[in-house]
CSV table of C-alpha atoms in Angstrom, one decimal:
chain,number,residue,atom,x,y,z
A,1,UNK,CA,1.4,-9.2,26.6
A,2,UNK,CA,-0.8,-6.2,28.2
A,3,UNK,CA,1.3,-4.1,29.8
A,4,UNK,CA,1.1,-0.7,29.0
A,5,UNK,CA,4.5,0.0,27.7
A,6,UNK,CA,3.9,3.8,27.9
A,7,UNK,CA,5.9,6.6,25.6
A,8,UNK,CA,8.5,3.8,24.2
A,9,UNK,CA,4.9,1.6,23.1
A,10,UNK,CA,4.8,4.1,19.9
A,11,UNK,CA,8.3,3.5,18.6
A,12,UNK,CA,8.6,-0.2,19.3
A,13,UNK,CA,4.8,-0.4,17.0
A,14,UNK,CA,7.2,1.1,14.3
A,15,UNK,CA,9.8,-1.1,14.5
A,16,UNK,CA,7.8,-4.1,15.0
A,17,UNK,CA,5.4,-3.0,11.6
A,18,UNK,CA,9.1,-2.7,10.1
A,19,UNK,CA,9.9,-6.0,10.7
A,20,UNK,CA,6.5,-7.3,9.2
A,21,UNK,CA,7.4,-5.1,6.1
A,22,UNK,CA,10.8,-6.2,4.7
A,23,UNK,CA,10.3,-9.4,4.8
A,24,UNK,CA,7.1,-8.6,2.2
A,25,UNK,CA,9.4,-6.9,0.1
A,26,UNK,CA,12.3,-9.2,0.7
A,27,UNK,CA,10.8,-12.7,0.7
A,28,UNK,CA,9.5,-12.7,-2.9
A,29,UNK,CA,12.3,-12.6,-4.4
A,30,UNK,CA,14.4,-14.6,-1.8
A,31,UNK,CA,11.5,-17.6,-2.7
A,32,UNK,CA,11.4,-17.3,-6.3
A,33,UNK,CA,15.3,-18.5,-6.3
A,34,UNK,CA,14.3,-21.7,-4.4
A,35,UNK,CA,10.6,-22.2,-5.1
A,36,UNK,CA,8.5,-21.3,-7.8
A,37,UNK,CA,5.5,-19.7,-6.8
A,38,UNK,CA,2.1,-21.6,-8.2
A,39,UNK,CA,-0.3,-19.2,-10.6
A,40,UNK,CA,-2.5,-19.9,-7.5
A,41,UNK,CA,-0.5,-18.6,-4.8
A,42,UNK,CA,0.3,-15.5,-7.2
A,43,UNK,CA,-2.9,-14.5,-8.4
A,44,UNK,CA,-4.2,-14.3,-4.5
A,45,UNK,CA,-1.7,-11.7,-4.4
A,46,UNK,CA,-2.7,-10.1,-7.4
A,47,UNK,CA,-6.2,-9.8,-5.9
A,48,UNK,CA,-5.1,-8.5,-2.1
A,49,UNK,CA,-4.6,-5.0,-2.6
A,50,UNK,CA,-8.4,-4.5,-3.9
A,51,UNK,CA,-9.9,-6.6,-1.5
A,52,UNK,CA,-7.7,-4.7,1.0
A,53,UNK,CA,-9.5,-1.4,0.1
A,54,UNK,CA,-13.2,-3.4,-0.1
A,55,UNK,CA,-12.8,-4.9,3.5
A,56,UNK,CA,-11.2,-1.2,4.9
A,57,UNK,CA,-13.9,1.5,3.4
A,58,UNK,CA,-17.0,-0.4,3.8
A,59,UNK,CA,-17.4,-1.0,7.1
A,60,UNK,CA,-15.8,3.0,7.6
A,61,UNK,CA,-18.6,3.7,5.2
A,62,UNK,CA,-21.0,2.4,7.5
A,63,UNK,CA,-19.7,3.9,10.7
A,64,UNK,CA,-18.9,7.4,9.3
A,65,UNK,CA,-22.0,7.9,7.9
A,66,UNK,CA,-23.3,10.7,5.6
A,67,UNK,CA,-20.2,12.8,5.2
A,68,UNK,CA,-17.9,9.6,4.4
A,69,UNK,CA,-20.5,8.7,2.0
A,70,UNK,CA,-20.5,11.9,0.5
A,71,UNK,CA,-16.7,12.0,0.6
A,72,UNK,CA,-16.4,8.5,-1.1
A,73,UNK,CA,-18.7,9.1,-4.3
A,74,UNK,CA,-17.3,12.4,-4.7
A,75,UNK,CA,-13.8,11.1,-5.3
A,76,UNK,CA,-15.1,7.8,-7.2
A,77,UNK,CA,-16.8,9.8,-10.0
A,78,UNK,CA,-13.7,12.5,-10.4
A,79,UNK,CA,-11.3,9.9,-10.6
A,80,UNK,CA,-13.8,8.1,-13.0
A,81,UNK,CA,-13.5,11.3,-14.6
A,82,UNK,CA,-10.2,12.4,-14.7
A,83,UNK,CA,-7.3,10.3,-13.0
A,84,UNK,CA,-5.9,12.7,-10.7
A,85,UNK,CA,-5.1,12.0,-7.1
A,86,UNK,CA,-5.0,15.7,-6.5
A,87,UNK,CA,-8.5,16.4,-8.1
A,88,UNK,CA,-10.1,13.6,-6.1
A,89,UNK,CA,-8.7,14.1,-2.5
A,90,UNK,CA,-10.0,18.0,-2.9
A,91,UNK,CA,-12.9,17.3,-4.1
A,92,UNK,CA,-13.4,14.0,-1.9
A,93,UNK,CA,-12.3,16.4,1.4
A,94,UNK,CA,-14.3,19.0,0.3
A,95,UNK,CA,-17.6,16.9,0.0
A,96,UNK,CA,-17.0,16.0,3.2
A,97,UNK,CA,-16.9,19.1,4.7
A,98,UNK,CA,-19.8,20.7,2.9
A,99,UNK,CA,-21.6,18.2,4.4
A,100,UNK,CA,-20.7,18.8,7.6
A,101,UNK,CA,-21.1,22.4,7.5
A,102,UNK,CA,-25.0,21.6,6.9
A,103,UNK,CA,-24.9,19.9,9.8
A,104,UNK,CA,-25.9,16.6,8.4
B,1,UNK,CA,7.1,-15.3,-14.4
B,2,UNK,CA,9.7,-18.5,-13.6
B,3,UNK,CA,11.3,-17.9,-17.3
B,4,UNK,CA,12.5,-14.6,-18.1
B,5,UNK,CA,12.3,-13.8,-21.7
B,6,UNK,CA,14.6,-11.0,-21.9
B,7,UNK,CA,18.6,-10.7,-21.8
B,8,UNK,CA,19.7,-13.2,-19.3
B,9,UNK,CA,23.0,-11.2,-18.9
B,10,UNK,CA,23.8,-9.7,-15.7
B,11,UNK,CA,22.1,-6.4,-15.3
B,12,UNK,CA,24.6,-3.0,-14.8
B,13,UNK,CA,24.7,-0.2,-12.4
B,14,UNK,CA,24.9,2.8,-14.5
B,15,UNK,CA,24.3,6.9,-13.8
B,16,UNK,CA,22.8,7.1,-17.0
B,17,UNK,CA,20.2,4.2,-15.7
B,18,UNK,CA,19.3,6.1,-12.0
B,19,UNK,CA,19.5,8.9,-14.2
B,20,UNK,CA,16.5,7.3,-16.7
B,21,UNK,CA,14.9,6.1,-13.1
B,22,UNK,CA,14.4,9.3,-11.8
B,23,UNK,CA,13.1,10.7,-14.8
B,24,UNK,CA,10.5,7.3,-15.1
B,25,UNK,CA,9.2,8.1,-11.9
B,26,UNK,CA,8.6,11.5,-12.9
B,27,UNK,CA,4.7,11.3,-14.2
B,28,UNK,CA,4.1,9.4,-10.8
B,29,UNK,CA,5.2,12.1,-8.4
B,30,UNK,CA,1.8,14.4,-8.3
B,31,UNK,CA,0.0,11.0,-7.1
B,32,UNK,CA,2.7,10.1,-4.7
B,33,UNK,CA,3.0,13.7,-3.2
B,34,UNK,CA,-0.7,13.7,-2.9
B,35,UNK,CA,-0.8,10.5,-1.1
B,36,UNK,CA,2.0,11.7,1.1
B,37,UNK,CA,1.0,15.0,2.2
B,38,UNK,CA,-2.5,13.1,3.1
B,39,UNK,CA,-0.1,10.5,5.5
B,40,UNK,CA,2.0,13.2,7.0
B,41,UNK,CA,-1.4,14.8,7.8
B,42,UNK,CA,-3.0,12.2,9.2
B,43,UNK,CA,-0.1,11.3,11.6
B,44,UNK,CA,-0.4,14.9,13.2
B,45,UNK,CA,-4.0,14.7,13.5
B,46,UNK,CA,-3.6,11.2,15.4
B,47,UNK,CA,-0.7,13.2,17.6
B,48,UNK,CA,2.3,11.3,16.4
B,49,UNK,CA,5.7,12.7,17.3
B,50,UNK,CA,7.5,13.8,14.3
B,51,UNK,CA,10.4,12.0,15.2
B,52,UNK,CA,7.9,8.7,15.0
B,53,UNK,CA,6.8,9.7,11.5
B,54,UNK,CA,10.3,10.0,10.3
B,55,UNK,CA,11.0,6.2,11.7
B,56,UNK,CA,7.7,5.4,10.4
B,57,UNK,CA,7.9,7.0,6.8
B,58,UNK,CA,11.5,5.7,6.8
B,59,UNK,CA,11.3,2.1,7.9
B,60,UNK,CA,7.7,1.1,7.5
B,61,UNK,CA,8.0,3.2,4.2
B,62,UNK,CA,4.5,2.2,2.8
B,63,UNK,CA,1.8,4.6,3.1
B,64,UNK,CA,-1.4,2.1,2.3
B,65,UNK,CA,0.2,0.4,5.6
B,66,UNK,CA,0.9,3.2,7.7
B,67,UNK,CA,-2.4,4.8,7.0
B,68,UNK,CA,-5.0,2.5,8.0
B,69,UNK,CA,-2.2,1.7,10.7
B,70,UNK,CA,-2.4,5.0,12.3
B,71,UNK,CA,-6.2,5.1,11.7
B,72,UNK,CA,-7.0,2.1,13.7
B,73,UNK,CA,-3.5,2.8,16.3
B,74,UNK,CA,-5.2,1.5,20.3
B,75,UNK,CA,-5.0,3.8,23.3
B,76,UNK,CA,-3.0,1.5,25.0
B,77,UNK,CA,0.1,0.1,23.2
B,78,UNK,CA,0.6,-3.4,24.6
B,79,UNK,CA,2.4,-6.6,22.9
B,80,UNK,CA,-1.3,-7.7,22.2
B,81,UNK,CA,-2.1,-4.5,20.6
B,82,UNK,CA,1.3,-4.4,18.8
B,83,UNK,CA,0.7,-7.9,17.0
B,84,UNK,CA,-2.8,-6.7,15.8
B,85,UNK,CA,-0.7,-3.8,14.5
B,86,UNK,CA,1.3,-5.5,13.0
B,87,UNK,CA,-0.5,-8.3,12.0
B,88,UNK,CA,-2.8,-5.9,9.8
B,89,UNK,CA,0.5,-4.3,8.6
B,90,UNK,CA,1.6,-7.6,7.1
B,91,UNK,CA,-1.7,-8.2,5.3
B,92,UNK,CA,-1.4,-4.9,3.5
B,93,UNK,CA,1.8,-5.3,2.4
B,94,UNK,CA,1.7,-8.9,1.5
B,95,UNK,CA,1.5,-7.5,-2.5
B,96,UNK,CA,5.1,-7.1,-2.6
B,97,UNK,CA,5.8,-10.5,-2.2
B,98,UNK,CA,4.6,-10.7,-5.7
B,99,UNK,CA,6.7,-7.4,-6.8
B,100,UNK,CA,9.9,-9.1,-5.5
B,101,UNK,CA,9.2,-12.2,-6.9
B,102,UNK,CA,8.7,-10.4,-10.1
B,103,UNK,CA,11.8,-8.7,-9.8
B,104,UNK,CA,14.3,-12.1,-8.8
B,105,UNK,CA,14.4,-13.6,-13.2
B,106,UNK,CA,16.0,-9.8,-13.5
B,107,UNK,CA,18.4,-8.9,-10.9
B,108,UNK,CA,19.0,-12.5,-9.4
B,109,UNK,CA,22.4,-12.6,-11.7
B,110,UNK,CA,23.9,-9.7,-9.5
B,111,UNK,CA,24.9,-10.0,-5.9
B,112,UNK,CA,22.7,-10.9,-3.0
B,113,UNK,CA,24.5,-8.2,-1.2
B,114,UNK,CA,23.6,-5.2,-3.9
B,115,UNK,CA,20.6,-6.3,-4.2
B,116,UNK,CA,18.8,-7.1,-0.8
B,117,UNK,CA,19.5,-3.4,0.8
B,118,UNK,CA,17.7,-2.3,-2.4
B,119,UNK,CA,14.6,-3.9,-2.3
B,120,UNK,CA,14.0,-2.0,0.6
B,121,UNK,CA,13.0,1.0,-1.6
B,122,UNK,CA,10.1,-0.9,-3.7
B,123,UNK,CA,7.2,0.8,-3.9
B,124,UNK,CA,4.4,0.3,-6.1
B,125,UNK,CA,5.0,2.9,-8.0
B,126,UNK,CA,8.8,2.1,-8.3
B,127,UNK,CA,7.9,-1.3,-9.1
B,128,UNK,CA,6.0,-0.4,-12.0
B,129,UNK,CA,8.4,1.6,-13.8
B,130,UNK,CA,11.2,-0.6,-13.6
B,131,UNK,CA,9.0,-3.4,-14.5
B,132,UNK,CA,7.7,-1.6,-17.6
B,133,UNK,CA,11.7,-0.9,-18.8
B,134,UNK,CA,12.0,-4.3,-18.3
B,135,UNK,CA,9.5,-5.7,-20.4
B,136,UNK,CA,10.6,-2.5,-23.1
B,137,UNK,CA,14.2,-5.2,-23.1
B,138,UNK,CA,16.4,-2.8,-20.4
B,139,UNK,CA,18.7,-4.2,-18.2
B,140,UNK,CA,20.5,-0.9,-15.8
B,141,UNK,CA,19.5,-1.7,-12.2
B,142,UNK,CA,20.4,1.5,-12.1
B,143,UNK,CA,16.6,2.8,-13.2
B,144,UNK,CA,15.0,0.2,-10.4
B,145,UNK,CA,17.5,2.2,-8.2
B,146,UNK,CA,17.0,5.9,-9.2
B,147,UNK,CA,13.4,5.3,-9.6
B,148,UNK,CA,13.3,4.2,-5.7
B,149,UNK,CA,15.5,7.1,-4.8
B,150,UNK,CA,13.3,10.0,-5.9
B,151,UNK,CA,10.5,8.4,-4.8
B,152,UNK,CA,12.0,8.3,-1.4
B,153,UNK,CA,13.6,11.1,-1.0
B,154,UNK,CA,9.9,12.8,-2.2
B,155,UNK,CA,8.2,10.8,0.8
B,156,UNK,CA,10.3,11.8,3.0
B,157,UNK,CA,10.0,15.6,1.8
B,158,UNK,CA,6.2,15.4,1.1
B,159,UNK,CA,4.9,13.5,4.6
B,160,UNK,CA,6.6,15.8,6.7
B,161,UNK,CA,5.2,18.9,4.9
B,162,UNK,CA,2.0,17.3,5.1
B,163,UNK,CA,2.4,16.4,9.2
B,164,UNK,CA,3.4,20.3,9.2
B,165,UNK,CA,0.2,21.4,7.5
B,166,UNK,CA,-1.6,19.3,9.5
B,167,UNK,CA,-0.5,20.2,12.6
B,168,UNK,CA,-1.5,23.8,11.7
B,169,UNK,CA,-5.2,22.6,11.2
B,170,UNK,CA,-7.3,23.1,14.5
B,171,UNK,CA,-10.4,21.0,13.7
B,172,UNK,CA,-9.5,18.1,10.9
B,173,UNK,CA,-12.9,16.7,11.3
B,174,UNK,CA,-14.6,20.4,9.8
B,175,UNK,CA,-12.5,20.2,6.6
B,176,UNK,CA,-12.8,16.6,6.0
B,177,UNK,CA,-9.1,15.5,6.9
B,178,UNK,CA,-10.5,12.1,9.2
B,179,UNK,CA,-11.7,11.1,5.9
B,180,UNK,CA,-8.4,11.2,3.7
B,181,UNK,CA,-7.7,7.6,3.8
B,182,UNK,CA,-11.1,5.8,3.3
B,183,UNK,CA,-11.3,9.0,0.4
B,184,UNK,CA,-7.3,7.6,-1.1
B,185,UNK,CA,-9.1,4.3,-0.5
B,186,UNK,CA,-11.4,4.3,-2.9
B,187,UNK,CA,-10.3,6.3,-5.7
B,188,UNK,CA,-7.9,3.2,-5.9
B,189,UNK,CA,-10.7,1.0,-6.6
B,190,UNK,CA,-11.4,2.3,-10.0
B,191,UNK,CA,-8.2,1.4,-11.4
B,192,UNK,CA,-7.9,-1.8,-9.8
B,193,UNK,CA,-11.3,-2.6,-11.4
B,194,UNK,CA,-10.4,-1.5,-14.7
B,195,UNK,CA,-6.9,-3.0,-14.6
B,196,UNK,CA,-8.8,-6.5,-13.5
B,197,UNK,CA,-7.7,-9.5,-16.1
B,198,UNK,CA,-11.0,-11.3,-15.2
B,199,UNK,CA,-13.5,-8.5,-14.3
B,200,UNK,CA,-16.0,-11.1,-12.8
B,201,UNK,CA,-13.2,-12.8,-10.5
B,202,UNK,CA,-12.6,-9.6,-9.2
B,203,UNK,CA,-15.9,-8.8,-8.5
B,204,UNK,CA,-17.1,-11.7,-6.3
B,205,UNK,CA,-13.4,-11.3,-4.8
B,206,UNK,CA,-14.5,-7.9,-3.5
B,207,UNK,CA,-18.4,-9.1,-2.7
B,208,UNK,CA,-16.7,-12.0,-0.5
B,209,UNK,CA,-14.2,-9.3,1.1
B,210,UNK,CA,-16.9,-7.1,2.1
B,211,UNK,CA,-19.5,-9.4,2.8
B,212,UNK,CA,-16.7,-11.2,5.5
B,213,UNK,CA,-15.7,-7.4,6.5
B,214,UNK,CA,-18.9,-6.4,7.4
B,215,UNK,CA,-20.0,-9.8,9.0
B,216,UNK,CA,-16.8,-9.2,11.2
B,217,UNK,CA,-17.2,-5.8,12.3
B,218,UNK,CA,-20.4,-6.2,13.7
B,219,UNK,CA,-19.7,-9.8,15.4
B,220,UNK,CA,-15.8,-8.8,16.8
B,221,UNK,CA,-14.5,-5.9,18.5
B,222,UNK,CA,-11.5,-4.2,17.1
B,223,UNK,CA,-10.0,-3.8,13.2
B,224,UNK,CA,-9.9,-8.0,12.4
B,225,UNK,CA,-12.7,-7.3,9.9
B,226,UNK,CA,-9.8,-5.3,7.6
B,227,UNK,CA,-7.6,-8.9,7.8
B,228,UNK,CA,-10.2,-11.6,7.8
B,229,UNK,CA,-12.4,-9.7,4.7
B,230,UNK,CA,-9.0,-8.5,2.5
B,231,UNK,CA,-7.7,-12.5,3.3
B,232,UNK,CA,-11.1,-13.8,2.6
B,233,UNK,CA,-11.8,-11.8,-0.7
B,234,UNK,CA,-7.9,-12.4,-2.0
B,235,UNK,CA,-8.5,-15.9,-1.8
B,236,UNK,CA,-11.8,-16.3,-3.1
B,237,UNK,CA,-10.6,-14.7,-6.3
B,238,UNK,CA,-7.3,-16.9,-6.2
B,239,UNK,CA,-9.0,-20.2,-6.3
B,240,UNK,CA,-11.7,-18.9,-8.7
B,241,UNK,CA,-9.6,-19.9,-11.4
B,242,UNK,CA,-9.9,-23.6,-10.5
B,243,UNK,CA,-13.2,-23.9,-9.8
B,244,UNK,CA,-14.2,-23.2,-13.4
């Protein structure tokens, strides 16, 4: 499990995050035609792709520092603003580099 | 979701429904684009090959996924490091269990055959507009179908521009570019908040998720926090329900 498998090691990660993937987007609908899923079971996946986000930008937060700070509120208070994915990543990448440019 | 309330006839493949897919999907496509360009960057800026990014945009075809993937991708690619890989892969995508299960009362009268090889194009985005048709009384598989299509056909376009563009860029780290996913990241979090059915139960969700994430980046080494606090949080706000 630890060898370095070298130039191939990049393709088979694809393949292998592939084969995580369909089955996501197959197996719901292959189990709904043999089990019902509980409101339980489908409200925790209601909830995963926020708490996704919570657990990944935090702790970046932390590490990054200033800049990702920066970066982060900047794009929270245009999309606030105005719902634009364009609008926020400019501004968001912009902060960013404005602080850097400070030096900060 | 187990009774479907609309006509249980089976649905249709129709040009007139990819047509009305394509032309669904058409509001979404500045966001996706966005997003995609921001993907294709980020996997020139981590040195990907482009012929990786096409088997990646292609097969993996999930940006959330292949973002964080390629943020946290190890040195040294071993079966170890390959699991964690995927492991965190799975965790993302583990929403569109709940898309396709949303999808079977629909499509479930037509063929396995037709309809497995499709499911391959759900996106979130995609989902949502058929979905939405859906709930308006439709039933052409064809807009689930064209809907996918341009999406995909835009991904495909838009990451490699973006892997081109980023490729061009000497220093990412002066303009901000190391920062376009946690950036994506949390522009997300504002509709997911306001979207919430029970604002509260989403709220200590995400205070469990980053209270484990943070706990778990500072006690383990590597990227576990991003499954153990996204696991953690999904759950808490699951079983909140319950516990009331």
């Amino acid at each position: 499990m630890n060898t370095d498998l070298g130039s191939s090691g990049a393709l088979l990660a694809i393949i292998a995050m592939a084969l995580v993937t369909y089955p996501m987007r197959a197996g719901g609908y292959w189990l709904m035609g043999h089990v019902p899923l509980t409101s339980r079971l489908r409200r925790i996946l209601e909830a995963l792709p926020g708490t996704v986000v919570v657990a990944t930008v935090l702790p970046l937060l932390f590490r990054e520092g200033i800049a990702a700070a920066a970066a982060i509120a900047v794009a929270l208070v245009v999309t606030f603003i105005r719902r634009n994915d364009f609008i926020a990543l400019v501004a968001g990448v912009g902060a960013a580099a404005a602080v850097r440019a400070m030096g900060l | 979701m187990k009774d479907d309330p609309y006509p249980s006839s089976a649905p249709t493949w129709s040009r007139a429904g990819f047509a009305l897919g394509v032309k669904l999907a058409l509001p979404i496509l500045p966001g996706m684009i966005a997003f995609a360009l921001a993907c294709g960057a980020t996997g020139a800026r981590k040195g990907f090959s482009l012929i990786d990014m096409l088997w990646m945009n292609s097969l993996v075809y999930a940006g959330a996924a292949q973002m964080i993937a390629m943020e946290v991708w190890p040195d040294r690619l071993t079966g170890t490091t390959i699991a964690a890989l995927a492991a965190i892969t799975a965790t993302i995508n583990a929403r569109m269990l709940l898309m396709g299960a949303s999808l079977q009362p629909w499509l479930a009268p037509l063929p396995s055959w037709q309809v497995y090889p499709v499911l391959h194009l759900t996106t979130d985005p995609g989902w949502l507009i058929a979905m939405r048709y859906r709930i308006d009384g439709g039933n052409d598989a064809g807009v689930f179908l064209g809907g996918g299509v341009v999406i995909f056909v835009l991904w495909m376009a838009a990451t490699s521009a973006g892997y081109g563009i980023g490729a061009l860029i000497s220093d990412p780290r002066a303009v901000g570019l190391d920062l376009v996913m946690p950036i994506f990241f949390a522009a997300m979090l504002i509709p997911l908040w306001q979207n919430a059915p029970r604002r509260w139960r989403r709220g200590l969700g995400w205070a469990v998720a980053a209270s484990v994430a943070l706990t778990f980046e500072r006690l383990f080494h590597g990227w576990w926090f991003i499954i153990a606090g996204a696991v953690a949080g999904a759950v808490a706000e699951g079983f909140m329900e319950e516990a009331q």
